[in-house]
PDB file of C-alpha atoms in Angstrom:
ATOM      1  CA  ILE A 175     107.446 149.698 107.244  1.00  0.00           C
ATOM      2  CA  THR A 176     103.829 149.392 108.333  1.00  0.00           C
ATOM      3  CA  GLN A 177     102.689 149.133 104.732  1.00  0.00           C
ATOM      4  CA  VAL A 178     105.264 146.431 103.982  1.00  0.00           C
ATOM      5  CA  LEU A 179     104.216 144.450 107.038  1.00  0.00           C
ATOM      6  CA  TYR A 180     100.577 144.841 106.031  1.00  0.00           C
ATOM      7  CA  GLN A 181     101.282 143.518 102.522  1.00  0.00           C
ATOM      8  CA  GLN A 182     103.241 140.574 103.929  1.00  0.00           C
ATOM      9  CA  THR A 183     100.395 139.746 106.314  1.00  0.00           C
ATOM     10  CA  MET A 184      97.826 139.933 103.507  1.00  0.00           C
ATOM     11  CA  THR A 185      99.970 137.690 101.312  1.00  0.00           C
ATOM     12  CA  ALA A 186     100.309 135.135 104.110  1.00  0.00           C
ATOM     13  CA  ASP A 187      96.560 135.215 104.765  1.00  0.00           C
ATOM     14  CA  LYS A 188      95.867 134.812 101.052  1.00  0.00           C
ATOM     15  CA  GLU A 189      98.055 131.703 100.880  1.00  0.00           C
ATOM     16  CA  LEU A 190      96.559 130.315 104.084  1.00  0.00           C
ATOM     17  CA  LEU A 191      92.971 130.744 102.868  1.00  0.00           C
ATOM     18  CA  ALA A 192      93.740 129.273  99.434  1.00  0.00           C
ATOM     19  CA  ILE A 193      95.220 126.014 100.737  1.00  0.00           C
ATOM     20  CA  PRO A 194      91.950 124.395 102.036  1.00  0.00           C
ATOM     21  CA  PRO A 195      90.207 124.532  98.604  1.00  0.00           C
ATOM     22  CA  VAL A 196      93.247 122.833  97.049  1.00  0.00           C
ATOM     23  CA  ILE A 197      93.246 120.099  99.701  1.00  0.00           C
ATOM     24  CA  CYS A 198      89.469 119.528  99.510  1.00  0.00           C
ATOM     25  CA  GLY A 199      89.607 119.522  95.708  1.00  0.00           C
ATOM     26  CA  SER A 200      92.364 116.906  95.744  1.00  0.00           C
ATOM     27  CA  ILE A 201      90.368 114.672  98.100  1.00  0.00           C
ATOM     28  CA  SER A 202      87.313 115.034  95.848  1.00  0.00           C
ATOM     29  CA  VAL A 203      89.325 114.060  92.755  1.00  0.00           C
ATOM     30  CA  ILE A 204      90.675 110.957  94.513  1.00  0.00           C
ATOM     31  CA  ALA A 205      87.186 109.934  95.646  1.00  0.00           C
ATOM     32  CA  CYS A 206      85.723 110.391  92.141  1.00  0.00           C
ATOM     33  CA  ILE A 207      88.545 108.390  90.567  1.00  0.00           C
ATOM     34  CA  TYR A 208      87.948 105.590  93.072  1.00  0.00           C
ATOM     35  CA  VAL A 209      84.234 105.416  92.211  1.00  0.00           C
ATOM     36  CA  CYS A 210      84.890 105.455  88.452  1.00  0.00           C
ATOM     37  CA  VAL A 211      87.565 102.749  88.693  1.00  0.00           C
ATOM     38  CA  SER A 212      85.249 100.626  90.852  1.00  0.00           C
ATOM     39  CA  ALA A 213      82.479 100.969  88.270  1.00  0.00           C
ATOM     40  CA  VAL A 214      84.791  99.884  85.450  1.00  0.00           C
ATOM     41  CA  LYS A 215      86.064  96.937  87.485  1.00  0.00           C
ATOM     42  CA  SER A 216      82.461  95.820  88.082  1.00  0.00           C
ATOM     43  CA  GLY A 217      81.994  95.471  84.319  1.00  0.00           C
ATOM     44  CA  TYR A 218      80.719  98.895  83.347  1.00  0.00           C
ATOM     45  CA  VAL A 219      81.883 100.187  79.951  1.00  0.00           C
ATOM     46  CA  PRO A 220      81.354 103.965  79.429  1.00  0.00           C
ATOM     47  CA  CYS A 221      79.466 105.053  76.302  1.00  0.00           C
ATOM     48  CA  LYS A 222      78.571 101.466  75.384  1.00  0.00           C
ATOM     49  CA  PRO A 223      74.836 100.997  74.774  1.00  0.00           C
ATOM     50  CA  VAL A 224      73.452  97.859  76.337  1.00  0.00           C
ATOM     51  CA  LYS A 225      70.107  96.505  75.119  1.00  0.00           C
ATOM     52  CA  LYS A 226      67.795  94.411  77.234  1.00  0.00           C
ATOM     53  CA  ARG A 227      69.893  95.109  80.304  1.00  0.00           C
ATOM     54  CA  ILE A 228      66.983  94.323  82.629  1.00  0.00           C
ATOM     55  CA  PRO A 229      64.131  91.857  82.101  1.00  0.00           C
ATOM     56  CA  LYS A 230      60.780  93.417  81.246  1.00  0.00           C
ATOM     57  CA  THR A 231      59.113  91.712  84.194  1.00  0.00           C
ATOM     58  CA  MET A 232      61.515  93.171  86.734  1.00  0.00           C
ATOM     59  CA  SER A 233      60.302  96.205  88.668  1.00  0.00           C
ATOM     60  CA  TRP A 234      59.734  97.103  92.280  1.00  0.00           C
ATOM     61  CA  LYS A 235      55.975  97.048  91.721  1.00  0.00           C
ATOM     62  CA  ASN A 236      56.010  93.599  90.146  1.00  0.00           C
ATOM     63  CA  ILE A 237      58.242  92.249  92.892  1.00  0.00           C
ATOM     64  CA  GLN A 238      55.861  93.577  95.567  1.00  0.00           C
ATOM     65  CA  GLN A 239      52.857  92.073  93.787  1.00  0.00           C
ATOM     66  CA  LYS A 240      54.565  88.712  93.469  1.00  0.00           C
ATOM     67  CA  LEU A 241      55.470  88.773  97.129  1.00  0.00           C
ATOM     68  CA  LYS A 242      51.802  89.266  98.025  1.00  0.00           C
ATOM     69  CA  LYS A 243      50.471  86.649  95.592  1.00  0.00           C
ATOM     70  CA  SER A 244      53.196  84.073  96.113  1.00  0.00           C
ATOM     71  CA  SER A 245      52.225  81.135  98.317  1.00  0.00           C
ATOM     72  CA  SER A 246      55.687  81.044  99.848  1.00  0.00           C
ATOM     73  CA  ASN A 247      58.808  83.142  99.791  1.00  0.00           C
ATOM     74  CA  VAL A 248      60.780  80.112  98.651  1.00  0.00           C
ATOM     75  CA  ASP A 249      58.738  79.830  95.437  1.00  0.00           C
ATOM     76  CA  PHE A 250      59.130  83.522  94.738  1.00  0.00           C
ATOM     77  CA  GLN A 251      62.860  83.395  95.427  1.00  0.00           C
ATOM     78  CA  LYS A 252      63.215  80.544  92.949  1.00  0.00           C
ATOM     79  CA  GLU A 253      61.285  82.520  90.338  1.00  0.00           C
ATOM     80  CA  LEU A 254      63.378  85.637  90.981  1.00  0.00           C
ATOM     81  CA  ASN A 255      66.632  83.682  90.764  1.00  0.00           C
ATOM     82  CA  PHE A 256      65.473  82.039  87.533  1.00  0.00           C
ATOM     83  CA  THR A 257      64.661  85.431  85.992  1.00  0.00           C
ATOM     84  CA  THR A 258      67.977  86.908  87.128  1.00  0.00           C
ATOM     85  CA  ASN A 259      69.983  83.930  85.870  1.00  0.00           C
ATOM     86  CA  ARG A 260      68.204  84.111  82.521  1.00  0.00           C
ATOM     87  CA  SER A 261      69.107  87.803  82.369  1.00  0.00           C
ATOM     88  CA  LYS A 262      72.740  86.960  83.059  1.00  0.00           C
ATOM     89  CA  HIS A 263      72.900  84.524  80.176  1.00  0.00           C
ATOM     90  CA  ASN A 264      71.184  86.922  77.793  1.00  0.00           C
ATOM     91  CA  ASP A 265      73.080  90.081  78.721  1.00  0.00           C
ATOM     92  CA  SER A 266      76.335  89.038  80.414  1.00  0.00           C
ATOM     93  CA  ASN A 267      75.277  90.487  83.781  1.00  0.00           C
ATOM     94  CA  HIS A 268      75.729  94.147  82.920  1.00  0.00           C
ATOM     95  CA  PRO A 269      75.267  96.603  85.797  1.00  0.00           C
ATOM     96  CA  THR A 270      72.083  98.642  85.970  1.00  0.00           C
ATOM     97  CA  MET A 271      71.657 102.107  84.496  1.00  0.00           C
ATOM     98  CA  MET A 272      72.237 103.626  87.942  1.00  0.00           C
ATOM     99  CA  ILE A 273      75.948 103.011  87.447  1.00  0.00           C
ATOM    100  CA  ASP A 274      75.751 105.131  84.281  1.00  0.00           C
ATOM    101  CA  ILE A 275      74.489 108.067  86.314  1.00  0.00           C
ATOM    102  CA  LEU A 276      76.935 107.531  89.185  1.00  0.00           C
ATOM    103  CA  PHE A 277      79.883 107.187  86.799  1.00  0.00           C
ATOM    104  CA  TRP A 278      79.217 110.378  84.844  1.00  0.00           C
ATOM    105  CA  MET A 279      78.238 112.242  88.011  1.00  0.00           C
ATOM    106  CA  CYS A 280      81.668 111.409  89.464  1.00  0.00           C
ATOM    107  CA  VAL A 281      83.362 112.403  86.195  1.00  0.00           C
ATOM    108  CA  SER A 282      81.631 115.794  86.353  1.00  0.00           C
ATOM    109  CA  ASP A 283      82.416 116.280  90.052  1.00  0.00           C
ATOM    110  CA  GLY A 284      86.030 115.228  89.564  1.00  0.00           C
ATOM    111  CA  LEU A 285      86.611 117.610  86.658  1.00  0.00           C
ATOM    112  CA  HIS A 286      84.992 120.421  88.624  1.00  0.00           C
ATOM    113  CA  ALA A 287      87.321 119.672  91.546  1.00  0.00           C
ATOM    114  CA  ILE A 288      90.311 119.836  89.175  1.00  0.00           C
ATOM    115  CA  GLN A 289      89.127 123.262  88.011  1.00  0.00           C
ATOM    116  CA  ILE A 290      88.932 124.408  91.637  1.00  0.00           C
ATOM    117  CA  ILE A 291      92.479 123.174  92.250  1.00  0.00           C
ATOM    118  CA  LEU A 292      93.783 124.991  89.171  1.00  0.00           C
ATOM    119  CA  ASN A 293      91.992 128.179  90.223  1.00  0.00           C
ATOM    120  CA  TRP A 294      93.367 128.263  93.769  1.00  0.00           C
ATOM    121  CA  PHE A 295      96.774 126.652  93.201  1.00  0.00           C
ATOM    122  CA  PRO A 296      98.596 129.880  92.189  1.00  0.00           C
ATOM    123  CA  LEU A 297      97.146 131.717  95.194  1.00  0.00           C
ATOM    124  CA  ALA A 298      98.015 128.899  97.613  1.00  0.00           C
ATOM    125  CA  PHE A 299     101.666 128.735  96.554  1.00  0.00           C
ATOM    126  CA  ASN A 300     102.239 132.440  95.778  1.00  0.00           C
ATOM    127  CA  MET A 301     102.626 131.913  92.039  1.00  0.00           C
ATOM    128  CA  PRO A 302     101.656 134.250  89.189  1.00  0.00           C
ATOM    129  CA  PHE A 303      97.932 133.981  88.505  1.00  0.00           C
ATOM    130  CA  TRP A 304      96.592 132.666  85.220  1.00  0.00           C
ATOM    131  CA  PRO A 305      96.588 134.989  82.195  1.00  0.00           C
ATOM    132  CA  LEU A 306      93.250 136.341  81.028  1.00  0.00           C
ATOM    133  CA  SER A 307      92.813 133.863  78.148  1.00  0.00           C
ATOM    134  CA  THR A 308      93.477 130.862  80.400  1.00  0.00           C
ATOM    135  CA  CYS A 309      91.234 132.324  83.080  1.00  0.00           C
ATOM    136  CA  LYS A 310      88.371 132.633  80.580  1.00  0.00           C
ATOM    137  CA  LEU A 311      88.789 128.976  79.637  1.00  0.00           C
ATOM    138  CA  LEU A 312      88.766 127.929  83.297  1.00  0.00           C
ATOM    139  CA  GLY A 313      85.684 130.070  83.819  1.00  0.00           C
ATOM    140  CA  VAL A 314      83.818 128.383  80.957  1.00  0.00           C
ATOM    141  CA  ILE A 315      84.729 124.932  82.292  1.00  0.00           C
ATOM    142  CA  ALA A 316      83.750 125.929  85.830  1.00  0.00           C
ATOM    143  CA  GLN A 317      80.373 127.254  84.710  1.00  0.00           C
ATOM    144  CA  PHE A 318      79.501 124.130  82.721  1.00  0.00           C
ATOM    145  CA  LEU A 319      80.562 121.673  85.427  1.00  0.00           C
ATOM    146  CA  ALA A 320      79.064 123.711  88.269  1.00  0.00           C
ATOM    147  CA  ILE A 321      75.655 123.494  86.552  1.00  0.00           C
ATOM    148  CA  GLN A 322      75.990 119.913  85.330  1.00  0.00           C
ATOM    149  CA  SER A 323      77.046 118.441  88.675  1.00  0.00           C
ATOM    150  CA  PRO A 324      73.784 119.224  90.535  1.00  0.00           C
ATOM    151  CA  CYS A 325      71.849 118.107  87.447  1.00  0.00           C
ATOM    152  CA  TRP A 326      73.372 114.627  87.831  1.00  0.00           C
ATOM    153  CA  HIS A 327      72.415 114.611  91.519  1.00  0.00           C
ATOM    154  CA  VAL A 328      68.827 115.601  90.683  1.00  0.00           C
ATOM    155  CA  LEU A 329      68.696 112.902  88.001  1.00  0.00           C
ATOM    156  CA  LEU A 330      69.938 110.260  90.443  1.00  0.00           C
ATOM    157  CA  ALA A 331      67.361 111.342  93.038  1.00  0.00           C
ATOM    158  CA  TYR A 332      64.594 111.226  90.422  1.00  0.00           C
ATOM    159  CA  ASN A 333      65.510 107.709  89.293  1.00  0.00           C
ATOM    160  CA  LEU A 334      65.736 106.357  92.843  1.00  0.00           C
ATOM    161  CA  GLY A 335      62.468 108.026  93.838  1.00  0.00           C
ATOM    162  CA  TYR A 336      60.760 106.687  90.712  1.00  0.00           C
ATOM    163  CA  LEU A 337      61.818 103.113  91.524  1.00  0.00           C
ATOM    164  CA  LEU A 338      60.926 103.359  95.210  1.00  0.00           C
ATOM    165  CA  CYS A 339      57.440 104.552  94.256  1.00  0.00           C
ATOM    166  CA  GLY A 340      56.875 101.395  92.200  1.00  0.00           C
ATOM    167  CA  GLY A 341      58.028 102.593  88.795  1.00  0.00           C
ATOM    168  CA  SER A 342      59.162 100.220  86.073  1.00  0.00           C
ATOM    169  CA  ILE A 343      62.898  99.875  85.517  1.00  0.00           C
ATOM    170  CA  THR A 344      62.269  99.145  81.845  1.00  0.00           C
ATOM    171  CA  ARG A 345      60.293 102.351  81.381  1.00  0.00           C
ATOM    172  CA  LEU A 346      62.971 104.270  83.247  1.00  0.00           C
ATOM    173  CA  SER A 347      65.687 102.869  80.988  1.00  0.00           C
ATOM    174  CA  LYS A 348      63.762 104.134  77.953  1.00  0.00           C
ATOM    175  CA  GLN A 349      63.934 107.653  79.399  1.00  0.00           C
ATOM    176  CA  LYS A 350      67.707 107.458  79.765  1.00  0.00           C
ATOM    177  CA  LYS A 351      68.670 109.174  76.506  1.00  0.00           C
ATOM    178  CA  TYR A 352      66.277 112.052  77.184  1.00  0.00           C
ATOM    179  CA  GLN A 353      67.569 112.406  80.731  1.00  0.00           C
ATOM    180  CA  PHE A 354      71.167 112.524  79.535  1.00  0.00           C
ATOM    181  CA  MET A 355      70.239 115.079  76.874  1.00  0.00           C
ATOM    182  CA  ILE A 356      68.717 117.370  79.518  1.00  0.00           C
ATOM    183  CA  VAL A 357      71.706 116.956  81.847  1.00  0.00           C
ATOM    184  CA  ASN A 358      74.024 118.161  79.062  1.00  0.00           C
ATOM    185  CA  LEU A 359      71.717 120.704  77.406  1.00  0.00           C
ATOM    186  CA  VAL A 360      70.893 122.735  80.537  1.00  0.00           C
ATOM    187  CA  PRO A 361      74.537 123.418  81.516  1.00  0.00           C
ATOM    188  CA  LEU A 362      75.414 124.078  77.869  1.00  0.00           C
ATOM    189  CA  ILE A 363      72.798 126.834  77.649  1.00  0.00           C
ATOM    190  CA  ALA A 364      73.867 128.191  81.052  1.00  0.00           C
ATOM    191  CA  THR A 365      77.472 128.303  79.793  1.00  0.00           C
ATOM    192  CA  VAL A 366      76.861 129.859  76.376  1.00  0.00           C
ATOM    193  CA  LEU A 367      74.709 132.749  77.604  1.00  0.00           C
ATOM    194  CA  PRO A 368      77.385 134.306  79.872  1.00  0.00           C
ATOM    195  CA  TYR A 369      79.923 133.840  77.071  1.00  0.00           C
ATOM    196  CA  ILE A 370      77.722 135.842  74.676  1.00  0.00           C
ATOM    197  CA  TYR A 371      77.586 138.695  77.184  1.00  0.00           C
ATOM    198  CA  GLY A 372      81.333 138.544  77.905  1.00  0.00           C
ATOM    199  CA  GLN A 373      81.046 137.557  81.547  1.00  0.00           C
ATOM    200  CA  TYR A 374      84.072 135.236  81.664  1.00  0.00           C
ATOM    201  CA  GLY A 375      87.500 136.315  82.850  1.00  0.00           C
ATOM    202  CA  ARG A 376      89.022 137.424  86.143  1.00  0.00           C
ATOM    203  CA  TYR A 377      86.933 138.278  89.180  1.00  0.00           C
ATOM    204  CA  GLU A 378      88.911 141.081  90.787  1.00  0.00           C
ATOM    205  CA  ASN A 379      86.370 142.979  92.861  1.00  0.00           C
ATOM    206  CA  ASN A 380      88.421 142.193  95.980  1.00  0.00           C
ATOM    207  CA  ILE A 381      91.823 142.625  94.365  1.00  0.00           C
ATOM    208  CA  LYS A 382      92.974 144.888  97.223  1.00  0.00           C
ATOM    209  CA  TYR A 383      92.667 141.831  99.456  1.00  0.00           C
ATOM    210  CA  HIS A 384      94.643 139.753  96.938  1.00  0.00           C
ATOM    211  CA  ASP A 385      91.455 137.857  96.080  1.00  0.00           C
ATOM    212  CA  VAL A 386      91.225 136.982  92.389  1.00  0.00           C
ATOM    213  CA  GLU A 387      89.362 134.108  90.741  1.00  0.00           C
ATOM    214  CA  CYS A 388      88.449 132.847  87.283  1.00  0.00           C
TER     215      CYS A 388
END
């Protein structure tokens, strides 16, 4: 009887501890979807290259210099509005490249949250856990997204820091393809190496506590 009660208690604790990751993952998915939908509504089109998105004269450094040299803020504001309006006519007012980073960062975070939900869902609702083949697939996806997500955050921090330190937006936009290559190449390498050494599957070191993960 004691053993049966112990197993029932462990099962209840397992379900109780697995519910918060499912709830937090669901909230994260909703938040990421909201950001992505907002970006699309603002005019952003994923995977569509946009040339001459920002005028060559526009940068934080140039704006600061013009503010110092300008005889009045009104004259500078007129010049800035003229440049911006000319950009709108030439490029249909496309959003800056920061939206590219934010969009794909949210896509990566959202997919990672879905993987977390799928991993903990069977444990939260006392369902049979995933078979080994499915668990390996979830493990591969988790590894790639878990590495890519912080890469997007580092990339966003780098771009913002570069602009705040007076860097040129035009020069930064030229680095975009190399930045995106690094953000995808690093997690790809970090995902392939464990696969070569057969490290994907079920994590069952704490199976006696009904703790199993992909």
